[in-house]
N, CA, C and O of each residue as an XYZ file, in Angstrom:
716
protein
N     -98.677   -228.453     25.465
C     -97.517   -228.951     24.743
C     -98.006   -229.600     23.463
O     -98.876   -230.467     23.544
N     -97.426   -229.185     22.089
C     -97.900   -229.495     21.197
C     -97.601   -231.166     20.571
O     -96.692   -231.758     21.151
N     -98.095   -231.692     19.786
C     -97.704   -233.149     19.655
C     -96.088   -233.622     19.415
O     -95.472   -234.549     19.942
N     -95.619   -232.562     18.355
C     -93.902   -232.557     18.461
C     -93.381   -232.284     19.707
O     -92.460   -233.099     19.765
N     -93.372   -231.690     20.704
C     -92.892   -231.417     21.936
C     -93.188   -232.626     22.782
O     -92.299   -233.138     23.464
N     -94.436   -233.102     22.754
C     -94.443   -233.924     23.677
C     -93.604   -235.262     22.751
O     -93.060   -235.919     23.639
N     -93.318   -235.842     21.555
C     -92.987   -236.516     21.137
C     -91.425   -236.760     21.462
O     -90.882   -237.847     21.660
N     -90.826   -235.445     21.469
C     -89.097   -235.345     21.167
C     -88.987   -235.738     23.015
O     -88.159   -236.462     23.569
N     -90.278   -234.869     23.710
C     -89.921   -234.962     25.219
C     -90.102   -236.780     25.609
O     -89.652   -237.499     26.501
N     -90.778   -236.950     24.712
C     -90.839   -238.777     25.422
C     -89.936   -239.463     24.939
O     -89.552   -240.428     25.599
N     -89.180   -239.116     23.354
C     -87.670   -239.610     23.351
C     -86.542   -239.141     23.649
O     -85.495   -239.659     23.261
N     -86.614   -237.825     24.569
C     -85.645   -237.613     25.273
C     -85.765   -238.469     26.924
O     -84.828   -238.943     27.567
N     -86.736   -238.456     27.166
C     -87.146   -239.612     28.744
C     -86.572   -241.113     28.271
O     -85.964   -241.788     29.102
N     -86.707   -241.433     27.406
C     -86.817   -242.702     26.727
C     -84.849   -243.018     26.857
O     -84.361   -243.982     27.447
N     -83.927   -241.756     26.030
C     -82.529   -241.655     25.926
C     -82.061   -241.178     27.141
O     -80.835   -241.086     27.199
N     -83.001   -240.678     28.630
C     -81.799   -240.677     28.970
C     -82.559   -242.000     30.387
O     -81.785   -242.422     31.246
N     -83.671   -242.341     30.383
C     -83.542   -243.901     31.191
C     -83.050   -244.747     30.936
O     -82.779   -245.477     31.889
N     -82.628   -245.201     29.601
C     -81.962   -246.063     28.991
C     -79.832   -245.571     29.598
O     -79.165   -246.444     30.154
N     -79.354   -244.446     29.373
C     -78.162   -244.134     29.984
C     -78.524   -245.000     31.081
O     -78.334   -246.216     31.045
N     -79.124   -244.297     32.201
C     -79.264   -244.371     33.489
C     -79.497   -245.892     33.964
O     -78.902   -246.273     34.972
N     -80.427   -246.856     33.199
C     -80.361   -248.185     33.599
C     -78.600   -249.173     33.076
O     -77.966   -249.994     33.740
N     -78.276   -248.533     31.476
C     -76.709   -248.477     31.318
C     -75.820   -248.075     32.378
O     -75.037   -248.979     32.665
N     -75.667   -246.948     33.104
C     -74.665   -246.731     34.044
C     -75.263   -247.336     35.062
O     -74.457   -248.032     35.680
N     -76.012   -247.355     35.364
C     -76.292   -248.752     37.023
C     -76.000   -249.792     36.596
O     -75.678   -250.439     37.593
N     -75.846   -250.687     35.358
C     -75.474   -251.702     35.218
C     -74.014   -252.051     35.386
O     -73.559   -253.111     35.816
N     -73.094   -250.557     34.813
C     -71.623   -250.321     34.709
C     -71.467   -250.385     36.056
O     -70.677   -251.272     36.379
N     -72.044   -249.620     37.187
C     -71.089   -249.251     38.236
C     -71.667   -250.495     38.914
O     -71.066   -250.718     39.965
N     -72.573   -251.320     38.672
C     -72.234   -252.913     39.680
C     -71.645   -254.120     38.965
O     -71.737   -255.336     39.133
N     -70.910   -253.215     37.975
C     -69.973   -254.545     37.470
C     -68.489   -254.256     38.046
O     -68.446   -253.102     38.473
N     -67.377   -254.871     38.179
C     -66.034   -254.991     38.355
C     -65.215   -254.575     37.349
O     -65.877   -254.772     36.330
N     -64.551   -254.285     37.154
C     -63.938   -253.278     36.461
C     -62.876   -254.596     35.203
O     -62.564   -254.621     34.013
N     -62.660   -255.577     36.560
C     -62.198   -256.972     35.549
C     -62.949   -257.865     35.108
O     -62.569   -258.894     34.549
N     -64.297   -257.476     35.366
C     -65.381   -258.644     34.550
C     -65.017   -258.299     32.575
O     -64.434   -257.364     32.025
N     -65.657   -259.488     32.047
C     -65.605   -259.436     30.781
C     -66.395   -258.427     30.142
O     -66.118   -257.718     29.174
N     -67.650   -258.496     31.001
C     -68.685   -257.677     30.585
C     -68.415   -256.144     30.357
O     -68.985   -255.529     29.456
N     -67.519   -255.561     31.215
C     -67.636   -254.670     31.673
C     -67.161   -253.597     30.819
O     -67.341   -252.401     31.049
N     -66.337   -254.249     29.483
C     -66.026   -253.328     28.696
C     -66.760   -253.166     27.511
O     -66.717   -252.173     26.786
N     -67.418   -254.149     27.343
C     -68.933   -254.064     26.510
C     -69.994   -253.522     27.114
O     -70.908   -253.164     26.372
N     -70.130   -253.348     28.398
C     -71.170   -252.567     28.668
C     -70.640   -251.277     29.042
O     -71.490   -250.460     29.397
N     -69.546   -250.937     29.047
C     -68.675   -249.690     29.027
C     -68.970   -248.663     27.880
O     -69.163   -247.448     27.919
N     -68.942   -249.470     26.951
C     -68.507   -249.075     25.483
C     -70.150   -248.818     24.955
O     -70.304   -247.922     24.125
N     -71.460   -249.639     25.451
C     -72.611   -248.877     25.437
C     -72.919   -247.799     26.331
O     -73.898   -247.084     26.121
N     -72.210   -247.638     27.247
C     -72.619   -246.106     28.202
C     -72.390   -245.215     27.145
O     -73.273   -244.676     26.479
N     -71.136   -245.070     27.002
C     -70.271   -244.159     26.153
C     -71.092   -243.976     25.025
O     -71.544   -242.847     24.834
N     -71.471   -245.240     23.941
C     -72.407   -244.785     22.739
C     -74.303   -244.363     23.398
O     -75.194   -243.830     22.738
N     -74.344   -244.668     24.321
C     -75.541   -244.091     25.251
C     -75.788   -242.783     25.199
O     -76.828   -242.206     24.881
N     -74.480   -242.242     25.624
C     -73.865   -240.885     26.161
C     -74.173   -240.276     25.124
O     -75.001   -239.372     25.019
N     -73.199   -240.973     23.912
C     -73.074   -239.757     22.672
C     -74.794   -239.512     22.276
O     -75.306   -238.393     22.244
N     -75.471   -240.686     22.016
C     -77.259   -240.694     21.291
C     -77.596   -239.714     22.050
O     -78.121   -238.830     21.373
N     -77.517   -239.370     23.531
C     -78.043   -238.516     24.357
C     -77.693   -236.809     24.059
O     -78.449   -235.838     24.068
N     -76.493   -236.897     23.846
C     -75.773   -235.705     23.434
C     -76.431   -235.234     22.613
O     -77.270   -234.333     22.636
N     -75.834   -236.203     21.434
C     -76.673   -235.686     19.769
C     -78.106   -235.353     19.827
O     -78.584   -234.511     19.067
N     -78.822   -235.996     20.717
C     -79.945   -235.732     20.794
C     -80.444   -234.117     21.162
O     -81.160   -233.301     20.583
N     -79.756   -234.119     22.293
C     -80.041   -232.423     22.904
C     -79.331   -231.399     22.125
O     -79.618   -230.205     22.035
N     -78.469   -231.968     21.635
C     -77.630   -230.613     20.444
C     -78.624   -230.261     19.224
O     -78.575   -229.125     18.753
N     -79.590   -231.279     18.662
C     -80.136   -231.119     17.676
C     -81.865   -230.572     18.203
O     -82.767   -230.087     17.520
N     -81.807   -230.929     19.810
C     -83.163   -230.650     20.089
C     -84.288   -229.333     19.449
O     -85.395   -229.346     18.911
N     -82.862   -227.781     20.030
C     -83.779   -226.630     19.494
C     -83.864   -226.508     18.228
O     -84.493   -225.549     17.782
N     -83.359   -227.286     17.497
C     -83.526   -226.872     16.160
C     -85.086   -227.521     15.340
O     -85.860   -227.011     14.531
N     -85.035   -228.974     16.077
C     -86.335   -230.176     16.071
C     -87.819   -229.090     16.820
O     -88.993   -228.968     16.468
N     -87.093   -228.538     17.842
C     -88.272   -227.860     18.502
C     -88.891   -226.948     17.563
O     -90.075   -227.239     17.396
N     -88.399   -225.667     16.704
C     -88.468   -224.622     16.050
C     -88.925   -225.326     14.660
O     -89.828   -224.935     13.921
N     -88.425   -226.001     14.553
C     -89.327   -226.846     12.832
C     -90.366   -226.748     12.338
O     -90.619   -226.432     11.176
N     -91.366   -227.124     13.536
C     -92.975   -226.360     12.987
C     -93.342   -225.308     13.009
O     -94.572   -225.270     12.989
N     -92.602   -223.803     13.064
C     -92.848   -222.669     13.371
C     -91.850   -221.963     12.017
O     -92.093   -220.871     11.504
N     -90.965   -222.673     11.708
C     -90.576   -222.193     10.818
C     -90.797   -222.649      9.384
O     -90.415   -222.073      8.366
N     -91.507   -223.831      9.486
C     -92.343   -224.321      8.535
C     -93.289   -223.151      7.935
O     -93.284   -222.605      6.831
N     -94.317   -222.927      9.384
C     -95.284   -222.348      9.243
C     -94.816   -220.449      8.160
O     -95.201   -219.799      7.188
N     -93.777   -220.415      9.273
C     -92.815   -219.013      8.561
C     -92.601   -219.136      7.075
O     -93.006   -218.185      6.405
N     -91.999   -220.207      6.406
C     -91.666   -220.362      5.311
C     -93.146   -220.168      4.570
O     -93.317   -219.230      3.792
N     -94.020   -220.958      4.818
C     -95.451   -220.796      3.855
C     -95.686   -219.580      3.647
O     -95.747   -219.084      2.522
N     -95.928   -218.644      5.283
C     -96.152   -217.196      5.082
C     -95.020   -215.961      4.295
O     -95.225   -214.765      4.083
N     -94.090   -216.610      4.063
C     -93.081   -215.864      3.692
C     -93.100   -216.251      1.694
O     -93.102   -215.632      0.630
N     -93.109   -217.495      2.146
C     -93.303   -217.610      0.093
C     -94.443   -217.462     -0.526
O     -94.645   -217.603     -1.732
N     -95.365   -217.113      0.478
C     -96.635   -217.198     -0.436
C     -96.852   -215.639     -0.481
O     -97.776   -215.200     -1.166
N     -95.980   -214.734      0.271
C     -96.496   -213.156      0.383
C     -95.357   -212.820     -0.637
O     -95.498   -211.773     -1.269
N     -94.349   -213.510     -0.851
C     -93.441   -213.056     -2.097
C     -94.376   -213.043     -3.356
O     -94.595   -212.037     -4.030
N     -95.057   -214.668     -3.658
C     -95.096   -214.605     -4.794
C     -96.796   -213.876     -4.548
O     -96.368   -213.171     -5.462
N     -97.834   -213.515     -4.317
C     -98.901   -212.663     -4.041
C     -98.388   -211.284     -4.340
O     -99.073   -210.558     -5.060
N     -97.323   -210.883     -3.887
C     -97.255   -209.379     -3.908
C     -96.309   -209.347     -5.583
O     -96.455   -208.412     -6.371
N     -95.461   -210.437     -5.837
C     -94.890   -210.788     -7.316
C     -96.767   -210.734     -8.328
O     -96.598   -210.699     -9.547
N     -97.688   -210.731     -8.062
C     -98.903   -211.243     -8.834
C     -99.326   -209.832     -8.870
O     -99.689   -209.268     -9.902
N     -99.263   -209.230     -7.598
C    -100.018   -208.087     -8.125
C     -99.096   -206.970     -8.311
O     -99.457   -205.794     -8.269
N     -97.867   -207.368     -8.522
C     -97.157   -206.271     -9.458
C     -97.502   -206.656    -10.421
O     -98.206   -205.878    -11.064
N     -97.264   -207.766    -10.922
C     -97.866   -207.727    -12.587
C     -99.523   -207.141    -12.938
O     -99.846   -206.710    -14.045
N    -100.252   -207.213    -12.011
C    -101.543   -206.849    -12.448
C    -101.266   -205.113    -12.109
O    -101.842   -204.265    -12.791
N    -100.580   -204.835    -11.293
C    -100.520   -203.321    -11.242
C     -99.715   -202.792    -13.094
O     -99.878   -201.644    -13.508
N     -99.211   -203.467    -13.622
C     -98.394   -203.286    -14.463
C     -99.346   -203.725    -15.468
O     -99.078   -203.223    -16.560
N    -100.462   -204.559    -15.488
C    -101.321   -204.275    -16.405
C    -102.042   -202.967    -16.542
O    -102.117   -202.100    -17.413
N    -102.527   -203.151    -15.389
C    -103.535   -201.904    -15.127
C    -102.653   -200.640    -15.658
O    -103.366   -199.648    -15.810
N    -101.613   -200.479    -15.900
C    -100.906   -199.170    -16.029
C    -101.572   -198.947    -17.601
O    -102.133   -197.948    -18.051
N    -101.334   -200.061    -18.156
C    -101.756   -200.030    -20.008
C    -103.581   -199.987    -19.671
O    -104.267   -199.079    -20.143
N    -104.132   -201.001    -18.880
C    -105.288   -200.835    -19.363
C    -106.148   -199.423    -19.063
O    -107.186   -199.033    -19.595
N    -105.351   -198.817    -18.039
C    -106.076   -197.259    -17.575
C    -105.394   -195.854    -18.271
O    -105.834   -194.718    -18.093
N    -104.138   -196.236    -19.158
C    -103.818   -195.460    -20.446
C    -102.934   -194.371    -19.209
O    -102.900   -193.143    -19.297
N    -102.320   -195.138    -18.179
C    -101.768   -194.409    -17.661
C    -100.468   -194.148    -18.204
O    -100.153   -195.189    -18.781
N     -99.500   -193.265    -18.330
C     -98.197   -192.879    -18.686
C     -97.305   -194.437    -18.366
O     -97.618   -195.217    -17.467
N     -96.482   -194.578    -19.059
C     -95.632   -195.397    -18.814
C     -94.481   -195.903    -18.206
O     -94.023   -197.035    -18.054
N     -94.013   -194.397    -17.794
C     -93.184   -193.902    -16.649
C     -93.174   -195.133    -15.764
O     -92.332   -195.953    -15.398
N     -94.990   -194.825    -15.499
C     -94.501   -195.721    -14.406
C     -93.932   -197.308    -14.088
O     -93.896   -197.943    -13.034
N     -93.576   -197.598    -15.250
C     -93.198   -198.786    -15.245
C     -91.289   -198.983    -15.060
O     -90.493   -199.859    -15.398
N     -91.192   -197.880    -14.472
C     -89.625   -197.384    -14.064
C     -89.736   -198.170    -12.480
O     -88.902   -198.823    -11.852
N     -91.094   -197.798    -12.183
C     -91.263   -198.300    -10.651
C     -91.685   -199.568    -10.788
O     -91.226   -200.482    -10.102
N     -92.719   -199.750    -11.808
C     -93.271   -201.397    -11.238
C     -92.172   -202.335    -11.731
O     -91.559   -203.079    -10.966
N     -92.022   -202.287    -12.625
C     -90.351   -203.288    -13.171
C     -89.856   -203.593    -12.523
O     -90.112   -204.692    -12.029
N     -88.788   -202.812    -12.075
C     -87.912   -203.232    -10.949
C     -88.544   -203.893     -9.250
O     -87.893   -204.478     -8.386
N     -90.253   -203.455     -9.256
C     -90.647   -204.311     -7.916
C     -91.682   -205.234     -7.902
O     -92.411   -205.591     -6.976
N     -91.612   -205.749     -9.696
C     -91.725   -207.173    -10.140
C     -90.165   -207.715     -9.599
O     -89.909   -207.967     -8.422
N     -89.420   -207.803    -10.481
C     -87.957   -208.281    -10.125
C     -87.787   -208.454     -9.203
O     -87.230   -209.497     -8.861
N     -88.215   -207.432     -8.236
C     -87.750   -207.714     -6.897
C     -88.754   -208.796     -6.281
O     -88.006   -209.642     -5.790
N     -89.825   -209.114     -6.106
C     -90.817   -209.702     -5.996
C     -90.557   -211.393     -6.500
O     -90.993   -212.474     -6.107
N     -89.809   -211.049     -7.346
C     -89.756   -212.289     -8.426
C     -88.809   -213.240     -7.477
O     -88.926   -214.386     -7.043
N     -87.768   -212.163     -7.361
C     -86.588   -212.836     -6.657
C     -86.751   -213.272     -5.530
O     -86.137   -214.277     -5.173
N     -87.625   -212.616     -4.693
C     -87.853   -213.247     -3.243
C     -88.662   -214.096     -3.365
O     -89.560   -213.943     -2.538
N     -88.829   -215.089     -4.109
C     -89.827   -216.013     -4.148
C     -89.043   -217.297     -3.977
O     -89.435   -218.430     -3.698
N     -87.763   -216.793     -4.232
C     -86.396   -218.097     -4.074
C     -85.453   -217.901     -2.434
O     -84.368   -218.431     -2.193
N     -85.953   -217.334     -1.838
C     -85.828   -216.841     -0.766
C     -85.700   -218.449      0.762
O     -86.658   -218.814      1.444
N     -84.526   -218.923      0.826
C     -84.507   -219.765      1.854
C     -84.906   -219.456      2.876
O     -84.317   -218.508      3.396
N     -85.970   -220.030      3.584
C     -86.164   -219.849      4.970
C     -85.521   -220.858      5.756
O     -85.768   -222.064      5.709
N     -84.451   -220.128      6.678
C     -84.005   -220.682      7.614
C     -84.435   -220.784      8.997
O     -85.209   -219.984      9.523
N     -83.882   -221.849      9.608
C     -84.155   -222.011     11.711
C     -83.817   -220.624     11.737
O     -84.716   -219.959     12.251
N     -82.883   -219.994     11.380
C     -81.943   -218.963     12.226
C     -82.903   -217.768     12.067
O     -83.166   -216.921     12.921
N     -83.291   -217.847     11.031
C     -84.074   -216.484     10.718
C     -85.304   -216.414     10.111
O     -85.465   -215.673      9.141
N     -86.311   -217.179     10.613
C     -87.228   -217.459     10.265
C     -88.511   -216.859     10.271
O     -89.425   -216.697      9.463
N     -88.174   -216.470     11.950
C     -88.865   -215.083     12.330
C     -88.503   -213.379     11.822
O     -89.335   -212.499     11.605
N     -87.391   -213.302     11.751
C     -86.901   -212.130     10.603
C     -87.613   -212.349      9.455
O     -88.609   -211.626      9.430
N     -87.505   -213.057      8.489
C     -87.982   -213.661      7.361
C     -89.631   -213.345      7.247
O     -90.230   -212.846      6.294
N     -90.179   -213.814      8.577
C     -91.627   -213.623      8.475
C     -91.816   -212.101      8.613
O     -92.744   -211.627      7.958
N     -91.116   -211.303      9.327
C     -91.274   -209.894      9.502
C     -91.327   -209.147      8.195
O     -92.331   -208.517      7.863
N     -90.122   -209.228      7.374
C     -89.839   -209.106      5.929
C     -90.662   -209.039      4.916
O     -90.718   -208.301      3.932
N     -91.661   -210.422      5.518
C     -92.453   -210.885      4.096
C     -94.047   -209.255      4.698
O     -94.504   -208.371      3.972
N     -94.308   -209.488      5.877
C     -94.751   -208.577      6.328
C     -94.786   -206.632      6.098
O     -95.544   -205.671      5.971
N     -93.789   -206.914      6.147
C     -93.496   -205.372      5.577
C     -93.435   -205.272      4.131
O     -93.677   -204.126      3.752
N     -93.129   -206.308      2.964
C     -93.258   -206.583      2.098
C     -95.098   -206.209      1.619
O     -95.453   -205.961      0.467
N     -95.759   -206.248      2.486
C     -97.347   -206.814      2.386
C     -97.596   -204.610      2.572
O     -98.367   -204.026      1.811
N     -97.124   -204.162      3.213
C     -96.767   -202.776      3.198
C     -96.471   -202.073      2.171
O     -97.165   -201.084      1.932
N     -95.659   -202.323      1.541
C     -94.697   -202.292      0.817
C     -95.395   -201.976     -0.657
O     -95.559   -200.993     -1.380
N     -95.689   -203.301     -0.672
C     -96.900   -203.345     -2.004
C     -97.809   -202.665     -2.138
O     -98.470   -202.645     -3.176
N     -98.081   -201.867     -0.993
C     -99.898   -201.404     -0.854
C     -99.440   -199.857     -1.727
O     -99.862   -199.258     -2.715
N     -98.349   -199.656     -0.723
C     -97.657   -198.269     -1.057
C     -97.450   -198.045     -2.550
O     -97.837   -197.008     -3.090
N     -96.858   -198.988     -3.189
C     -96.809   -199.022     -4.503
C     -97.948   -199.320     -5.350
O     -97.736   -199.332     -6.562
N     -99.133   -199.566     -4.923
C     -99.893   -199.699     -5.353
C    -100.662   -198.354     -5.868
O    -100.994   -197.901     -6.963
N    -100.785   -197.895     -4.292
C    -101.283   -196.890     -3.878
C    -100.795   -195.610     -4.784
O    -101.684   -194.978     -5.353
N     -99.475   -195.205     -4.944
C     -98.894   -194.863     -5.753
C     -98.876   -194.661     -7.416
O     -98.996   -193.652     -8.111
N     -98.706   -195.845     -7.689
C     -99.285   -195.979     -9.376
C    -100.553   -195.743     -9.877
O    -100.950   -195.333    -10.967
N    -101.336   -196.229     -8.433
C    -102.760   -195.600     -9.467
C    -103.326   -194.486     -8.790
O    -104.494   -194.296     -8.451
N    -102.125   -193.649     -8.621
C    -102.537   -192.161     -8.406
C    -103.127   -191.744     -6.975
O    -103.304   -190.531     -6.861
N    -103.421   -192.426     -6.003
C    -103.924   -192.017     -4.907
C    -103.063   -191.441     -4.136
O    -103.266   -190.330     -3.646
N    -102.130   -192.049     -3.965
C    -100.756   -190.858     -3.466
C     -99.969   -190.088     -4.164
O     -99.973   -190.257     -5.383
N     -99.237   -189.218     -3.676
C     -99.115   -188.396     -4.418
C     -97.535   -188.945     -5.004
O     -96.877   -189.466     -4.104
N     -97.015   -188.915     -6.026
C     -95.204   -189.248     -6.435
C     -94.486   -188.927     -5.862
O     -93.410   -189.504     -6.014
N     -94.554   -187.738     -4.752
C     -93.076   -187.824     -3.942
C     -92.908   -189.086     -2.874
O     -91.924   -189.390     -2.198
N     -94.286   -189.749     -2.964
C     -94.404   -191.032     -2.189
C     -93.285   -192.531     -2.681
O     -93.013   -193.571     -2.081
N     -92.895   -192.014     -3.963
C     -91.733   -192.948     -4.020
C     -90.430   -192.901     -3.525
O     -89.644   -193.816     -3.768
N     -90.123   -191.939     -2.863
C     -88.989   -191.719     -2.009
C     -89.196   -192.933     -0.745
O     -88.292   -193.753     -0.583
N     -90.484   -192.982      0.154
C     -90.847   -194.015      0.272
C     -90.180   -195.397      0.299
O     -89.290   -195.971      0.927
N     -91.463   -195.768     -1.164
C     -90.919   -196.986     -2.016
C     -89.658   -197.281     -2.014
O     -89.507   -198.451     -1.660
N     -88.230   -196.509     -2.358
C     -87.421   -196.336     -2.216
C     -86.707   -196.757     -1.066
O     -86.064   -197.796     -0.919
N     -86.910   -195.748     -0.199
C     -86.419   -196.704      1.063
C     -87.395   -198.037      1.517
O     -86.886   -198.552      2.512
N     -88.313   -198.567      1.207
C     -88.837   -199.660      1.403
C     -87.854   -200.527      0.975
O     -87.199   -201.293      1.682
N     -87.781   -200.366     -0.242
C     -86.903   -201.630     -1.247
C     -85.328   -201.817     -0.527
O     -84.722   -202.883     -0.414
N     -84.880   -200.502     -0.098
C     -83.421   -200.766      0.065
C     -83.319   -201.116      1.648
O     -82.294   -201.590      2.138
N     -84.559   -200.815      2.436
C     -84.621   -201.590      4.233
C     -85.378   -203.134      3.857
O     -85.305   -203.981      4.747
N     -85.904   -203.410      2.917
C     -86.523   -204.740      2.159
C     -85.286   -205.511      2.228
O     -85.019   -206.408      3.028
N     -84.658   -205.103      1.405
C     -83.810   -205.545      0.827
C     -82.448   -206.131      1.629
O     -81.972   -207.266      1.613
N     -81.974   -204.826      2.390
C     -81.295   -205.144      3.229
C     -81.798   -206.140      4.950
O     -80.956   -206.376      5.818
N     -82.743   -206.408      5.024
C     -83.313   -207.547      5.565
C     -83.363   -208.521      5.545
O     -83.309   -209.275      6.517
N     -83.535   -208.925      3.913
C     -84.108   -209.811      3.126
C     -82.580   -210.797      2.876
O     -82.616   -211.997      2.608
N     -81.106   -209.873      3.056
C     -79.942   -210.503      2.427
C     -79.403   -210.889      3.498
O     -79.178   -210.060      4.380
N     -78.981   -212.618      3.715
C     -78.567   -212.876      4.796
C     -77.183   -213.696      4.462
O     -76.758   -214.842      4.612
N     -76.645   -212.228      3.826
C     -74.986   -213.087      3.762
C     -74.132   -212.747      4.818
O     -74.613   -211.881      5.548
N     -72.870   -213.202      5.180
C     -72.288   -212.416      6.309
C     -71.978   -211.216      6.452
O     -72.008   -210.937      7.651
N     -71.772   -210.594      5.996
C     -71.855   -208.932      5.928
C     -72.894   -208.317      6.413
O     -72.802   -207.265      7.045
N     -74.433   -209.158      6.063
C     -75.586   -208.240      6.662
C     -75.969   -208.575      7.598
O     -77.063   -208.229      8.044
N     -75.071   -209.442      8.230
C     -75.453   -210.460      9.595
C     -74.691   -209.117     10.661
O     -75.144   -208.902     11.785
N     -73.485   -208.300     10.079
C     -72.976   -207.683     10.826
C     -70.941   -208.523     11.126
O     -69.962   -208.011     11.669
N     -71.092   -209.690     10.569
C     -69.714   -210.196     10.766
C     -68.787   -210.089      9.608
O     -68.995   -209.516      8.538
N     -67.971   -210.590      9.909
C     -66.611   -210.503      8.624
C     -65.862   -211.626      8.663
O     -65.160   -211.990      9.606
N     -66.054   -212.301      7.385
C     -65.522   -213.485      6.803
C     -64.185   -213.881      7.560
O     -63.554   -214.881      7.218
């Protein structure tokens, strides 16, 4: 159990012995003591800390993993954003046709843009997959521009960018729901 787990687990022990010494105190009081509606009224705010607590738990749990997701995910945006531009040098410095800058352009841009890319709890692990195939993605285009594959290999590229892409967009529509 990692140090966050065991941490949230000793203030969840912590919220709910504290209930539990609260409601043994409630049920040996009288219902007409004075006390009883002040110590009533801490069960109840007991209750809720306890609640709130476990509602927010999986999200507290997943935090360091999607931390970790986010680093790997922004740092393979902007890496694969770096070496489009150096592929896009190399196009001038090897006196290659210019064409090809029909392809690298647009997967700078694209590159560029996923560098603003929120990583969320919800999809964090998607996100890391993304940046992953992204790391693919690039090679292909690489591979491509400086001639080792052959150009019908951008059909490819092509569908890379538009299954990229459609991965990559997490509005409700690509979630699969309707507003």
């Amino acid at each position: 159990m990692g140090s966050t787990e065991r941490e949230l687990n000793q203030e969840h022990q912590v919220l709910r012995r504290t209930l539990s010494e609260r409601h043994a105190r409630v049920v040996r009081l009288d219902q007409d003591d004075l006390e009883f509606d002040a110590e009533y009224e801490q069960l109840v705010a007991d209750a809720a800390r306890l609640i709130g607590f476990e509602n927010q738990l999986p999200a507290r749990l997943a935090e360091p993993k999607r931390k970790r997701s986010e680093q790997f995910v922004r740092w393979s945006w902007r890496a694969e954003a770096a070496v489009s531009a150096v592929l896009i040098a190399a196009v001038f410095l090897l006196g290659n046709t210019a064409w090809w800058l029909v392809v690298l352009v647009p997967h700078l841009l694209a590159t560029l843009g996923g560098c603003a890319i929120k990583v969320t709890a919800a999809r964090h692990a998607t996100q890391a997959k993304v940046a992953a195939a992204l790391h693919a993605l690039c090679l292909l285009v690489a591979l491509v521009s400086l001639g080792v594959l052959s150009v019908w290999f951008i059909i490819a590229i092509l569908a890379g960018w538009f299954l990229i892409g459609v991965a990559s967009d997490d509005t409700e529509a690509a979630k699969g729901r309707t507003l």
